[in-house]
mmCIF file of C-alpha atoms in Angstrom:
data_model
loop_
_atom_site.group_PDB
_atom_site.id
_atom_site.type_symbol
_atom_site.label_atom_id
_atom_site.label_comp_id
_atom_site.label_asym_id
_atom_site.label_seq_id
_atom_site.Cartn_x
_atom_site.Cartn_y
_atom_site.Cartn_z
ATOM 1 C CA MET W 20 19.035 -5.140 25.309
ATOM 2 C CA LYS W 21 17.183 -1.688 23.822
ATOM 3 C CA SER W 22 17.136 -3.123 20.223
ATOM 4 C CA LEU W 23 15.805 -6.159 21.861
ATOM 5 C CA LYS W 24 13.064 -3.875 23.665
ATOM 6 C CA SER W 25 12.167 -2.436 20.832
ATOM 7 C CA GLU W 26 10.986 -5.745 18.960
ATOM 8 C CA LEU W 27 8.493 -6.163 21.378
ATOM 9 C CA PRO W 28 5.600 -5.787 19.129
ATOM 10 C CA VAL W 29 7.122 -8.265 17.093
ATOM 11 C CA VAL W 30 7.001 -10.980 20.229
ATOM 12 C CA VAL W 31 3.562 -9.771 21.336
ATOM 13 C CA ALA W 32 2.369 -10.907 17.699
ATOM 14 C CA LEU W 33 4.160 -14.157 18.316
ATOM 15 C CA ILE W 34 2.406 -14.630 21.398
ATOM 16 C CA VAL W 35 -1.033 -13.454 19.889
ATOM 17 C CA LEU W 36 -0.399 -16.039 16.944
ATOM 18 C CA GLY W 37 -0.074 -18.755 18.814
ATOM 19 C CA LEU W 38 -3.097 -17.857 20.840
ATOM 20 C CA GLY W 39 -4.801 -17.259 17.909
ATOM 21 C CA TYR W 40 -3.971 -20.983 16.195
ATOM 22 C CA VAL W 41 -4.733 -22.547 19.577
ATOM 23 C CA PHE W 42 -8.246 -20.538 20.119
ATOM 24 C CA GLU W 43 -9.388 -19.458 16.677
ATOM 25 C CA HIS W 44 -11.948 -22.748 16.097
ATOM 26 C CA ALA W 45 -13.255 -21.765 19.750
ATOM 27 C CA VAL W 46 -13.906 -18.150 18.797
ATOM 28 C CA VAL W 47 -15.698 -18.736 15.531
ATOM 29 C CA ALA W 48 -17.472 -21.158 17.153
ATOM 30 C CA GLN W 49 -18.504 -18.594 19.928
ATOM 31 C CA GLY W 50 -19.238 -15.935 17.280
ATOM 32 C CA GLY W 51 -20.755 -12.418 18.462
ATOM 33 C CA GLY W 52 -18.636 -9.986 20.687
ATOM 34 C CA LEU W 53 -15.746 -12.283 21.179
ATOM 35 C CA LEU W 54 -15.565 -13.140 17.558
ATOM 36 C CA TRP W 55 -15.245 -9.280 16.753
ATOM 37 C CA THR W 56 -12.880 -8.937 19.352
ATOM 38 C CA GLY W 57 -10.583 -11.403 18.337
ATOM 39 C CA LEU W 58 -10.277 -10.339 14.954
ATOM 40 C CA LEU W 59 -9.624 -6.415 16.180
ATOM 41 C CA VAL W 60 -6.458 -8.189 18.165
ATOM 42 C CA ILE W 61 -5.543 -9.954 15.578
ATOM 43 C CA LEU W 62 -5.500 -6.637 13.236
ATOM 44 C CA THR W 63 -3.713 -4.973 16.158
ATOM 45 C CA ALA W 64 -1.102 -7.181 15.739
ATOM 46 C CA ILE W 65 -0.650 -7.000 11.956
ATOM 47 C CA ILE W 66 -0.547 -3.427 11.994
ATOM 48 C CA ALA W 67 2.049 -3.259 14.890
ATOM 49 C CA VAL W 68 4.215 -5.263 12.907
ATOM 50 C CA ALA W 69 3.792 -3.617 10.102
ATOM 51 C CA PHE W 70 4.974 -0.695 11.652
ATOM 52 C CA ARG W 71 8.030 -2.602 12.990
ATOM 53 C CA ILE W 72 8.951 -3.506 9.176
ATOM 54 C CA SER W 73 8.597 0.376 8.063
ATOM 55 C CA HIS W 74 10.889 1.474 11.049
ATOM 56 C CA HIS W 75 13.442 -0.883 9.802
ATOM 57 C CA ALA W 76 12.715 0.115 6.107
ATOM 58 C CA GLU W 77 12.984 3.706 7.284
ATOM 59 C CA ILE W 78 16.610 3.158 8.722
ATOM 60 C CA LEU W 79 17.583 1.465 5.616
ATOM 61 C CA ALA W 80 16.177 4.183 3.619
ATOM 62 C CA LEU W 81 17.836 7.066 5.567
ATOM 63 C CA ARG W 82 21.152 5.437 5.246
ATOM 64 C CA LEU W 83 20.699 4.789 1.529
ATOM 65 C CA GLY W 84 19.417 8.267 0.682
ATOM 66 C CA GLU W 85 16.746 9.180 -1.946
ATOM 67 C CA PRO W 86 14.974 7.654 -4.391
ATOM 68 C CA TYR W 87 16.431 4.318 -2.686
ATOM 69 C CA GLY W 88 14.941 5.660 0.971
ATOM 70 C CA THR W 89 11.178 5.532 -0.584
ATOM 71 C CA LEU W 90 11.929 2.777 -2.878
ATOM 72 C CA ILE W 91 12.468 0.566 0.063
ATOM 73 C CA LEU W 92 9.599 1.732 2.084
ATOM 74 C CA THR W 93 7.140 1.334 -0.415
ATOM 75 C CA LEU W 94 8.200 -2.302 -1.852
ATOM 76 C CA ALA W 95 8.148 -3.259 2.431
ATOM 77 C CA ALA W 96 4.685 -2.073 2.296
ATOM 78 C CA VAL W 97 3.557 -3.790 -0.726
ATOM 79 C CA SER W 98 5.222 -6.817 0.517
ATOM 80 C CA VAL W 99 3.076 -6.832 3.452
ATOM 81 C CA GLU W 100 -0.513 -5.702 0.923
ATOM 82 C CA VAL W 101 0.471 -9.007 -1.606
ATOM 83 C CA VAL W 102 1.213 -11.505 1.640
ATOM 84 C CA ILE W 103 -1.970 -10.432 3.175
ATOM 85 C CA LEU W 104 -3.875 -10.747 -0.262
ATOM 86 C CA VAL W 105 -2.161 -14.126 -1.033
ATOM 87 C CA VAL W 106 -3.566 -15.531 2.259
ATOM 88 C CA LEU W 107 -6.913 -14.171 1.945
ATOM 89 C CA LEU W 108 -7.315 -15.216 -1.281
ATOM 90 C CA GLN W 109 -6.891 -18.880 -0.066
ATOM 91 C CA GLY W 110 -10.393 -18.660 2.285
ATOM 92 C CA GLU W 111 -13.595 -18.121 1.082
ATOM 93 C CA PRO W 112 -14.064 -17.355 -2.753
ATOM 94 C CA ASN W 113 -13.521 -13.562 -3.533
ATOM 95 C CA PRO W 114 -12.819 -13.094 -7.473
ATOM 96 C CA THR W 115 -12.812 -8.964 -6.764
ATOM 97 C CA LEU W 116 -10.771 -8.905 -3.636
ATOM 98 C CA ALA W 117 -7.301 -7.970 -5.788
ATOM 99 C CA ARG W 118 -8.806 -5.103 -7.554
ATOM 100 C CA ASP W 119 -10.965 -3.891 -4.738
ATOM 101 C CA THR W 120 -7.669 -3.919 -2.467
ATOM 102 C CA VAL W 121 -5.528 -2.280 -5.449
ATOM 103 C CA PHE W 122 -8.207 0.105 -5.712
ATOM 104 C CA ALA W 123 -8.500 1.260 -2.097
ATOM 105 C CA ALA W 124 -4.884 1.345 -1.562
ATOM 106 C CA MET W 125 -4.600 3.770 -4.079
ATOM 107 C CA MET W 126 -7.393 5.688 -2.492
ATOM 108 C CA PHE W 127 -5.176 5.676 0.822
ATOM 109 C CA ASP W 128 -1.827 6.386 -0.996
ATOM 110 C CA ILE W 129 -3.421 9.760 -3.466
ATOM 111 C CA ASN W 130 -5.920 10.881 -1.988
ATOM 112 C CA GLY W 131 -5.424 9.896 1.898
ATOM 113 C CA ILE W 132 -1.717 10.456 2.551
ATOM 114 C CA LEU W 133 -1.336 13.226 0.008
ATOM 115 C CA GLY W 134 -4.053 15.026 1.062
ATOM 116 C CA LEU W 135 -3.358 14.719 4.851
ATOM 117 C CA ALA W 136 0.417 15.736 4.156
ATOM 118 C CA ALA W 137 -0.122 18.486 1.845
ATOM 119 C CA ILE W 138 -2.683 19.884 4.622
ATOM 120 C CA VAL W 139 -0.019 19.316 7.133
ATOM 121 C CA ALA W 140 2.761 21.036 5.222
ATOM 122 C CA GLY W 141 0.687 24.152 4.008
ATOM 123 C CA LEU W 142 -0.885 24.980 7.578
ATOM 124 C CA LYS W 143 2.811 24.806 8.772
ATOM 125 C CA HIS W 144 5.264 26.213 5.636
ATOM 126 C CA GLY W 145 2.187 27.574 3.602
ATOM 127 C CA SER W 146 3.846 25.845 0.432
ATOM 128 C CA ALA W 147 5.994 22.855 0.064
ATOM 129 C CA LYS W 148 8.048 22.198 -2.648
ATOM 130 C CA TYR W 149 9.029 19.054 -4.385
ATOM 131 C CA ASN W 150 10.630 18.028 -7.711
ATOM 132 C CA LEU W 151 7.945 18.107 -10.341
ATOM 133 C CA ASP W 152 9.662 15.724 -12.681
ATOM 134 C CA SER W 153 8.709 12.988 -10.172
ATOM 135 C CA ALA W 154 4.951 13.632 -9.935
ATOM 136 C CA ASN W 155 4.991 14.084 -13.788
ATOM 137 C CA SER W 156 6.995 10.699 -13.897
ATOM 138 C CA TYR W 157 4.659 8.893 -11.286
ATOM 139 C CA ILE W 158 1.638 9.681 -13.168
ATOM 140 C CA ALA W 159 2.689 8.541 -16.507
ATOM 141 C CA MET W 160 3.295 5.339 -15.346
ATOM 142 C CA LEU W 161 0.210 5.008 -13.030
ATOM 143 C CA MET W 162 -1.905 5.844 -15.967
ATOM 144 C CA VAL W 163 -0.628 3.091 -18.071
ATOM 145 C CA ALA W 164 -0.619 0.704 -15.848
ATOM 146 C CA ILE W 165 -4.039 0.734 -14.647
ATOM 147 C CA GLY W 166 -5.105 1.022 -18.099
ATOM 148 C CA VAL W 167 -3.602 -2.103 -18.939
ATOM 149 C CA GLY W 168 -4.244 -4.127 -15.615
ATOM 150 C CA MET W 169 -7.563 -2.520 -14.474
ATOM 151 C CA PHE W 170 -9.520 -1.043 -17.903
ATOM 152 C CA ILE W 171 -8.734 -3.086 -20.771
ATOM 153 C CA PRO W 172 -9.554 -6.692 -18.883
ATOM 154 C CA ASP W 173 -13.229 -5.602 -18.739
ATOM 155 C CA PHE W 174 -13.218 -6.089 -22.387
ATOM 156 C CA VAL W 175 -11.400 -8.956 -22.763
ATOM 157 C CA PRO W 176 -13.735 -12.148 -23.867
ATOM 158 C CA GLU W 177 -13.739 -14.888 -21.175
ATOM 159 C CA SER W 178 -12.043 -17.404 -23.747
ATOM 160 C CA LYS W 179 -8.968 -15.072 -24.148
ATOM 161 C CA TRP W 180 -8.412 -13.948 -20.282
ATOM 162 C CA GLU W 181 -5.117 -16.307 -19.897
ATOM 163 C CA ILE W 182 -3.613 -14.746 -23.097
ATOM 164 C CA TYR W 183 -4.166 -11.654 -22.007
ATOM 165 C CA SER W 184 -3.110 -12.352 -18.104
ATOM 166 C CA VAL W 185 0.297 -13.514 -19.684
ATOM 167 C CA PHE W 186 0.461 -10.231 -21.430
ATOM 168 C CA SER W 187 -0.347 -8.324 -18.760
ATOM 169 C CA ILE W 188 1.970 -9.916 -16.275
ATOM 170 C CA ALA W 189 4.537 -9.646 -18.848
ATOM 171 C CA VAL W 190 3.955 -5.946 -19.552
ATOM 172 C CA MET W 191 3.748 -5.124 -15.853
ATOM 173 C CA ALA W 192 6.888 -6.319 -14.842
ATOM 174 C CA MET W 193 8.733 -4.756 -18.279
ATOM 175 C CA MET W 194 7.288 -1.451 -16.889
ATOM 176 C CA TYR W 195 8.398 -1.794 -13.354
ATOM 177 C CA ILE W 196 11.945 -2.986 -14.342
ATOM 178 C CA ALA W 197 12.185 -0.109 -16.915
ATOM 179 C CA PHE W 198 10.730 2.348 -14.109
ATOM 180 C CA LEU W 199 13.425 0.777 -11.345
ATOM 181 C CA ARG W 200 15.997 1.255 -13.169
ATOM 182 C CA LEU W 201 15.420 4.704 -14.706
ATOM 183 C CA GLN W 202 14.154 5.756 -10.854
ATOM 184 C CA THR W 203 17.499 4.776 -9.491
ATOM 185 C CA VAL W 204 20.461 5.293 -12.691
ATOM 186 C CA GLU W 205 19.568 7.811 -15.503
ATOM 187 C CA HIS W 206 16.559 9.953 -13.951
ATOM 188 C CA ARG W 207 17.657 9.862 -10.176
ATOM 189 C CA THR W 208 17.564 13.245 -9.796
ATOM 190 C CA PHE W 209 14.013 13.292 -10.944
ATOM 191 C CA PHE W 210 13.236 11.877 -7.502
ATOM 192 C CA GLU W 211 15.432 13.879 -5.177
ATOM 193 C CA TYR W 212 14.790 17.421 -3.920
ATOM 194 C CA SER W 213 17.163 19.400 -1.024
ATOM 195 C CA SER W 214 15.264 20.915 1.179
ATOM 196 C CA GLY W 215 18.030 21.470 3.818
ATOM 197 C CA VAL W 216 16.055 19.630 6.369
ATOM 198 C CA GLY W 217 17.727 16.660 7.937
ATOM 199 C CA ASP W 218 16.034 12.939 8.384
ATOM 200 C CA GLU W 219 14.062 12.630 11.373
ATOM 201 C CA VAL W 220 14.154 8.957 11.576
ATOM 202 C CA HIS W 221 16.442 8.112 14.760
ATOM 203 C CA ASP W 222 19.473 5.300 13.788
ATOM 204 C CA VAL W 223 21.276 5.560 17.302
ATOM 205 C CA LEU W 224 22.052 2.271 17.356
ATOM 206 C CA HIS W 225 23.649 2.026 14.135
ATOM 207 C CA SER W 226 23.115 -1.794 13.581
ATOM 208 C CA PRO W 227 24.223 -3.790 10.374
ATOM 209 C CA ASN W 228 22.112 -3.547 7.321
ATOM 210 C CA SER W 229 22.095 -7.196 7.362
ATOM 211 C CA LEU W 230 20.293 -7.172 10.824
ATOM 212 C CA HIS W 231 17.247 -5.099 9.682
ATOM 213 C CA VAL W 232 16.538 -6.926 6.772
ATOM 214 C CA SER W 233 16.361 -10.020 8.357
ATOM 215 C CA ILE W 234 14.072 -8.589 10.939
ATOM 216 C CA MET W 235 12.056 -7.131 8.216
ATOM 217 C CA VAL W 236 11.937 -10.447 6.186
ATOM 218 C CA VAL W 237 10.927 -12.513 9.406
ATOM 219 C CA ALA W 238 8.079 -9.679 10.299
ATOM 220 C CA ILE W 239 6.958 -10.126 6.833
ATOM 221 C CA VAL W 240 6.282 -13.916 7.578
ATOM 222 C CA LEU W 241 4.732 -13.072 10.642
ATOM 223 C CA VAL W 242 2.147 -10.795 8.976
ATOM 224 C CA GLY W 243 1.519 -13.661 6.385
ATOM 225 C CA LEU W 244 0.801 -16.163 9.616
ATOM 226 C CA LEU W 245 -1.393 -13.626 11.292
ATOM 227 C CA SER W 246 -3.317 -13.477 8.054
ATOM 228 C CA GLU W 247 -4.441 -16.697 8.344
ATOM 229 C CA VAL W 248 -5.980 -16.424 11.560
ATOM 230 C CA MET W 249 -7.024 -13.236 10.435
ATOM 231 C CA SER W 250 -8.804 -14.442 7.112
ATOM 232 C CA VAL W 251 -10.391 -17.500 9.135
ATOM 233 C CA LEU W 252 -12.156 -14.963 11.841
ATOM 234 C CA LEU W 253 -13.199 -12.634 8.819
ATOM 235 C CA ASP W 254 -14.877 -14.857 6.734
ATOM 236 C CA ALA W 255 -16.916 -16.113 9.722
ATOM 237 C CA GLY W 256 -17.582 -12.444 10.674
ATOM 238 C CA LEU W 257 -19.028 -11.389 7.312
ATOM 239 C CA HIS W 258 -20.443 -14.807 6.657
ATOM 240 C CA GLY W 259 -24.409 -14.112 6.342
ATOM 241 C CA SER W 260 -23.975 -10.321 7.573
ATOM 242 C CA ASP W 261 -25.002 -6.971 6.177
ATOM 243 C CA LEU W 262 -21.393 -5.727 6.400
ATOM 244 C CA PRO W 263 -20.027 -3.916 3.696
ATOM 245 C CA LYS W 264 -18.313 -6.296 0.857
ATOM 246 C CA ALA W 265 -15.294 -3.938 0.606
ATOM 247 C CA ILE W 266 -14.025 -4.340 4.104
ATOM 248 C CA PRO W 267 -11.926 -7.194 3.729
ATOM 249 C CA ALA W 268 -10.305 -5.044 0.822
ATOM 250 C CA VAL W 269 -10.167 -1.821 3.040
ATOM 251 C CA LEU W 270 -8.558 -3.631 5.839
ATOM 252 C CA VAL W 271 -5.635 -4.934 3.479
ATOM 253 C CA ALA W 272 -4.991 -1.340 2.428
ATOM 254 C CA LEU W 273 -5.349 -0.216 5.481
ATOM 255 C CA ILE W 274 -2.538 -2.383 6.877
ATOM 256 C CA SER W 275 -0.560 -1.506 4.218
ATOM 257 C CA ALA W 276 -0.640 2.203 4.241
ATOM 258 C CA SER W 277 -0.777 2.584 8.012
ATOM 259 C CA PRO W 278 2.764 2.905 8.923
ATOM 260 C CA GLU W 279 3.435 4.806 5.269
ATOM 261 C CA ILE W 280 1.175 7.771 6.738
ATOM 262 C CA LEU W 281 3.328 8.408 9.360
ATOM 263 C CA THR W 282 5.960 8.622 7.729
ATOM 264 C CA ALA W 283 4.652 10.838 5.058
ATOM 265 C CA LEU W 284 3.110 13.048 7.500
ATOM 266 C CA ARG W 285 6.594 13.420 9.292
ATOM 267 C CA ALA W 286 8.232 14.216 6.632
ATOM 268 C CA ALA W 287 5.357 16.959 5.464
ATOM 269 C CA GLN W 288 6.012 18.363 8.945
ATOM 270 C CA ASN W 289 9.577 18.693 8.450
ATOM 271 C CA ASN W 290 8.991 20.376 5.049
ATOM 272 C CA ARG W 291 10.196 17.447 2.862
ATOM 273 C CA MET W 292 7.516 17.237 0.730
ATOM 274 C CA GLN W 293 9.477 15.151 -1.994
ATOM 275 C CA THR W 294 9.753 12.274 0.277
ATOM 276 C CA THR W 295 5.864 12.338 0.762
ATOM 277 C CA VAL W 296 4.877 12.302 -3.052
ATOM 278 C CA ASN W 297 8.047 9.317 -3.781
ATOM 279 C CA ILE W 298 5.606 7.690 -0.768
ATOM 280 C CA ALA W 299 2.029 8.366 -2.019
ATOM 281 C CA LEU W 300 2.921 8.159 -5.437
ATOM 282 C CA GLY W 301 5.462 5.881 -5.594
ATOM 283 C CA ALA W 302 3.109 2.913 -3.228
ATOM 284 C CA SER W 303 0.567 3.090 -5.587
ATOM 285 C CA LEU W 304 2.649 2.483 -8.372
ATOM 286 C CA ALA W 305 4.636 -0.283 -7.123
ATOM 287 C CA THR W 306 1.118 -1.358 -5.507
ATOM 288 C CA VAL W 307 -0.493 -1.726 -9.409
ATOM 289 C CA LEU W 308 2.945 -3.211 -10.523
ATOM 290 C CA LEU W 309 3.540 -5.684 -8.124
ATOM 291 C CA THR W 310 0.550 -6.723 -6.829
ATOM 292 C CA LEU W 311 -1.413 -7.211 -9.571
ATOM 293 C CA PRO W 312 0.852 -9.403 -11.591
ATOM 294 C CA VAL W 313 1.285 -11.892 -8.507
ATOM 295 C CA ILE W 314 -2.230 -12.200 -8.051
ATOM 296 C CA GLU W 315 -2.639 -12.796 -12.057
ATOM 297 C CA ALA W 316 0.212 -15.384 -11.862
ATOM 298 C CA LEU W 317 -2.035 -17.100 -8.913
ATOM 299 C CA ALA W 318 -4.906 -16.710 -10.973
ATOM 300 C CA LEU W 319 -3.393 -18.700 -13.871
ATOM 301 C CA LEU W 320 -1.752 -21.286 -11.996
ATOM 302 C CA ASN W 321 -5.213 -22.168 -10.094
ATOM 303 C CA GLY W 322 -7.076 -21.820 -13.467
ATOM 304 C CA GLU W 323 -9.575 -19.523 -12.476
ATOM 305 C CA ARG W 324 -10.229 -15.638 -13.625
ATOM 306 C CA ILE W 325 -10.357 -13.121 -11.234
ATOM 307 C CA VAL W 326 -11.753 -10.192 -11.785
ATOM 308 C CA MET W 327 -9.816 -7.318 -12.463
ATOM 309 C CA ALA W 328 -11.908 -4.590 -14.067
ATOM 310 C CA LEU W 329 -12.785 -1.533 -12.226
ATOM 311 C CA THR W 330 -16.624 -1.108 -11.688
ATOM 312 C CA PRO W 331 -18.100 1.843 -13.195
ATOM 313 C CA ILE W 332 -18.451 3.670 -9.726
ATOM 314 C CA GLN W 333 -14.680 3.099 -9.105
ATOM 315 C CA GLY W 334 -13.580 3.859 -12.250
ATOM 316 C CA GLY W 335 -15.326 7.594 -11.854
ATOM 317 C CA VAL W 336 -14.167 7.704 -8.557
ATOM 318 C CA LEU W 337 -10.569 6.756 -9.793
ATOM 319 C CA LEU W 338 -10.835 9.163 -13.187
ATOM 320 C CA LEU W 339 -11.648 11.978 -10.833
ATOM 321 C CA THR W 340 -8.801 11.688 -8.570
ATOM 322 C CA PHE W 341 -6.116 11.566 -11.472
ATOM 323 C CA VAL W 342 -7.933 14.805 -12.934
ATOM 324 C CA THR W 343 -7.546 16.311 -9.307
ATOM 325 C CA VAL W 344 -3.499 15.119 -9.058
ATOM 326 C CA MET W 345 -2.696 16.103 -12.265
ATOM 327 C CA ASN W 346 -4.153 19.598 -11.803
ATOM 328 C CA ASN W 347 -2.812 20.088 -8.041
ATOM 329 C CA LEU W 348 0.600 18.806 -9.304
ATOM 330 C CA HIS W 349 1.487 20.244 -11.902
ATOM 331 C CA ASP W 350 3.965 22.998 -10.340
ATOM 332 C CA GLY W 351 6.228 21.588 -8.222
ATOM 333 C CA GLU W 352 4.553 23.114 -5.327
ATOM 334 C CA THR W 353 1.677 21.615 -2.738
ATOM 335 C CA ASN W 354 -0.642 23.367 -0.361
ATOM 336 C CA ALA W 355 -3.353 22.934 1.987
ATOM 337 C CA ILE W 356 -6.328 23.805 -0.154
ATOM 338 C CA GLU W 357 -4.565 21.128 -2.675
ATOM 339 C CA GLY W 358 -4.558 18.795 0.334
ATOM 340 C CA VAL W 359 -8.370 19.597 1.091
ATOM 341 C CA SER W 360 -9.430 18.405 -2.300
ATOM 342 C CA HIS W 361 -7.315 15.392 -2.127
ATOM 343 C CA PHE W 362 -9.004 14.478 1.409
ATOM 344 C CA ALA W 363 -12.530 14.940 0.054
ATOM 345 C CA LEU W 364 -12.175 12.575 -2.153
ATOM 346 C CA PHE W 365 -10.576 10.240 0.394
ATOM 347 C CA ALA W 366 -13.439 11.125 2.606
ATOM 348 C CA ALA W 367 -16.073 10.217 -0.778
ATOM 349 C CA PHE W 368 -14.665 6.859 -0.744
ATOM 350 C CA ILE W 369 -14.945 5.913 3.023
ATOM 351 C CA MET W 370 -18.535 7.059 2.446
ATOM 352 C CA LEU W 371 -19.185 5.017 -0.510
ATOM 353 C CA VAL W 372 -17.594 1.910 1.252
ATOM 354 C CA VAL W 373 -19.973 2.490 4.397
ATOM 355 C CA ILE W 374 -23.108 2.612 2.453
ATOM 356 C CA GLY W 375 -22.209 -0.414 0.301
ATOM 357 C CA VAL W 376 -21.738 1.269 -3.483
ATOM 358 C CA ILE W 377 -17.670 -0.127 -3.496
#
């Protein structure tokens, strides 16, 4: 009974889904406040389900330990992101949606999550330690992955994009498989740091792992179905409006990152900065190495090229982010000053979205 009650958000989301399918056309026709209210309700339901996915992933993470723990958390978040992206791409043509979403996700993960967590840990513990090898490994892989997937495409001619897409997919898959192997076997110790503090996830029901996996799969499918309704309402709301063009991408990144933010902040508060680093940088790496190949593959199947190359402003902000993260994560310790520098970059990203530059 207690287990069933805890899944109330999923049940409510199912009801919202049913109402959405029944009334979506009427809401679109009515427009105005009703349309945006409906969109807010759908968005809230998706985020609530995303939190339940994160909860079950956290329980599995607690049982399996690092680095498997944060690996499960990041894979769950990226799965939600990919599902929503695929659904949204079936709506109004938006060739830059995937690129903008991946960029927004990195801003949320590296500057938002890492920045807030470093502030929280710094104010409570002075400085928080982590394994420097993990940060170096993540950053090295991230820079290459972004270069291959989001910088080089700007120089690939239209006639050669399919060949480069196949190459890009193969390289991304090779990199992720190799990193997964090294992270969990040969270099597993890089992603571990013993702080002597117990995990904060409550696993009082001791349900079998298969149950948690099953609920996660059902919830991810539910997110996809809810996203179909959100896509219809979002397209109608943005059509002909002066709202920032990056809103869909930011919404997808927000949905994906929201559960991770709370997990990372709890870890930072409990002086487990290694978990925060694994979540922030691991989620960014998984986003690039998993989201881009899926979207590239869909583009190949449809025969329509999607824009993966970063805009100059996106490239500049990302370059500044990497310079900052390499400077801050160089000694195995974080503090509140470093957190403020990252959060200032996140604030700049939000401002650029609001004024329509990104």
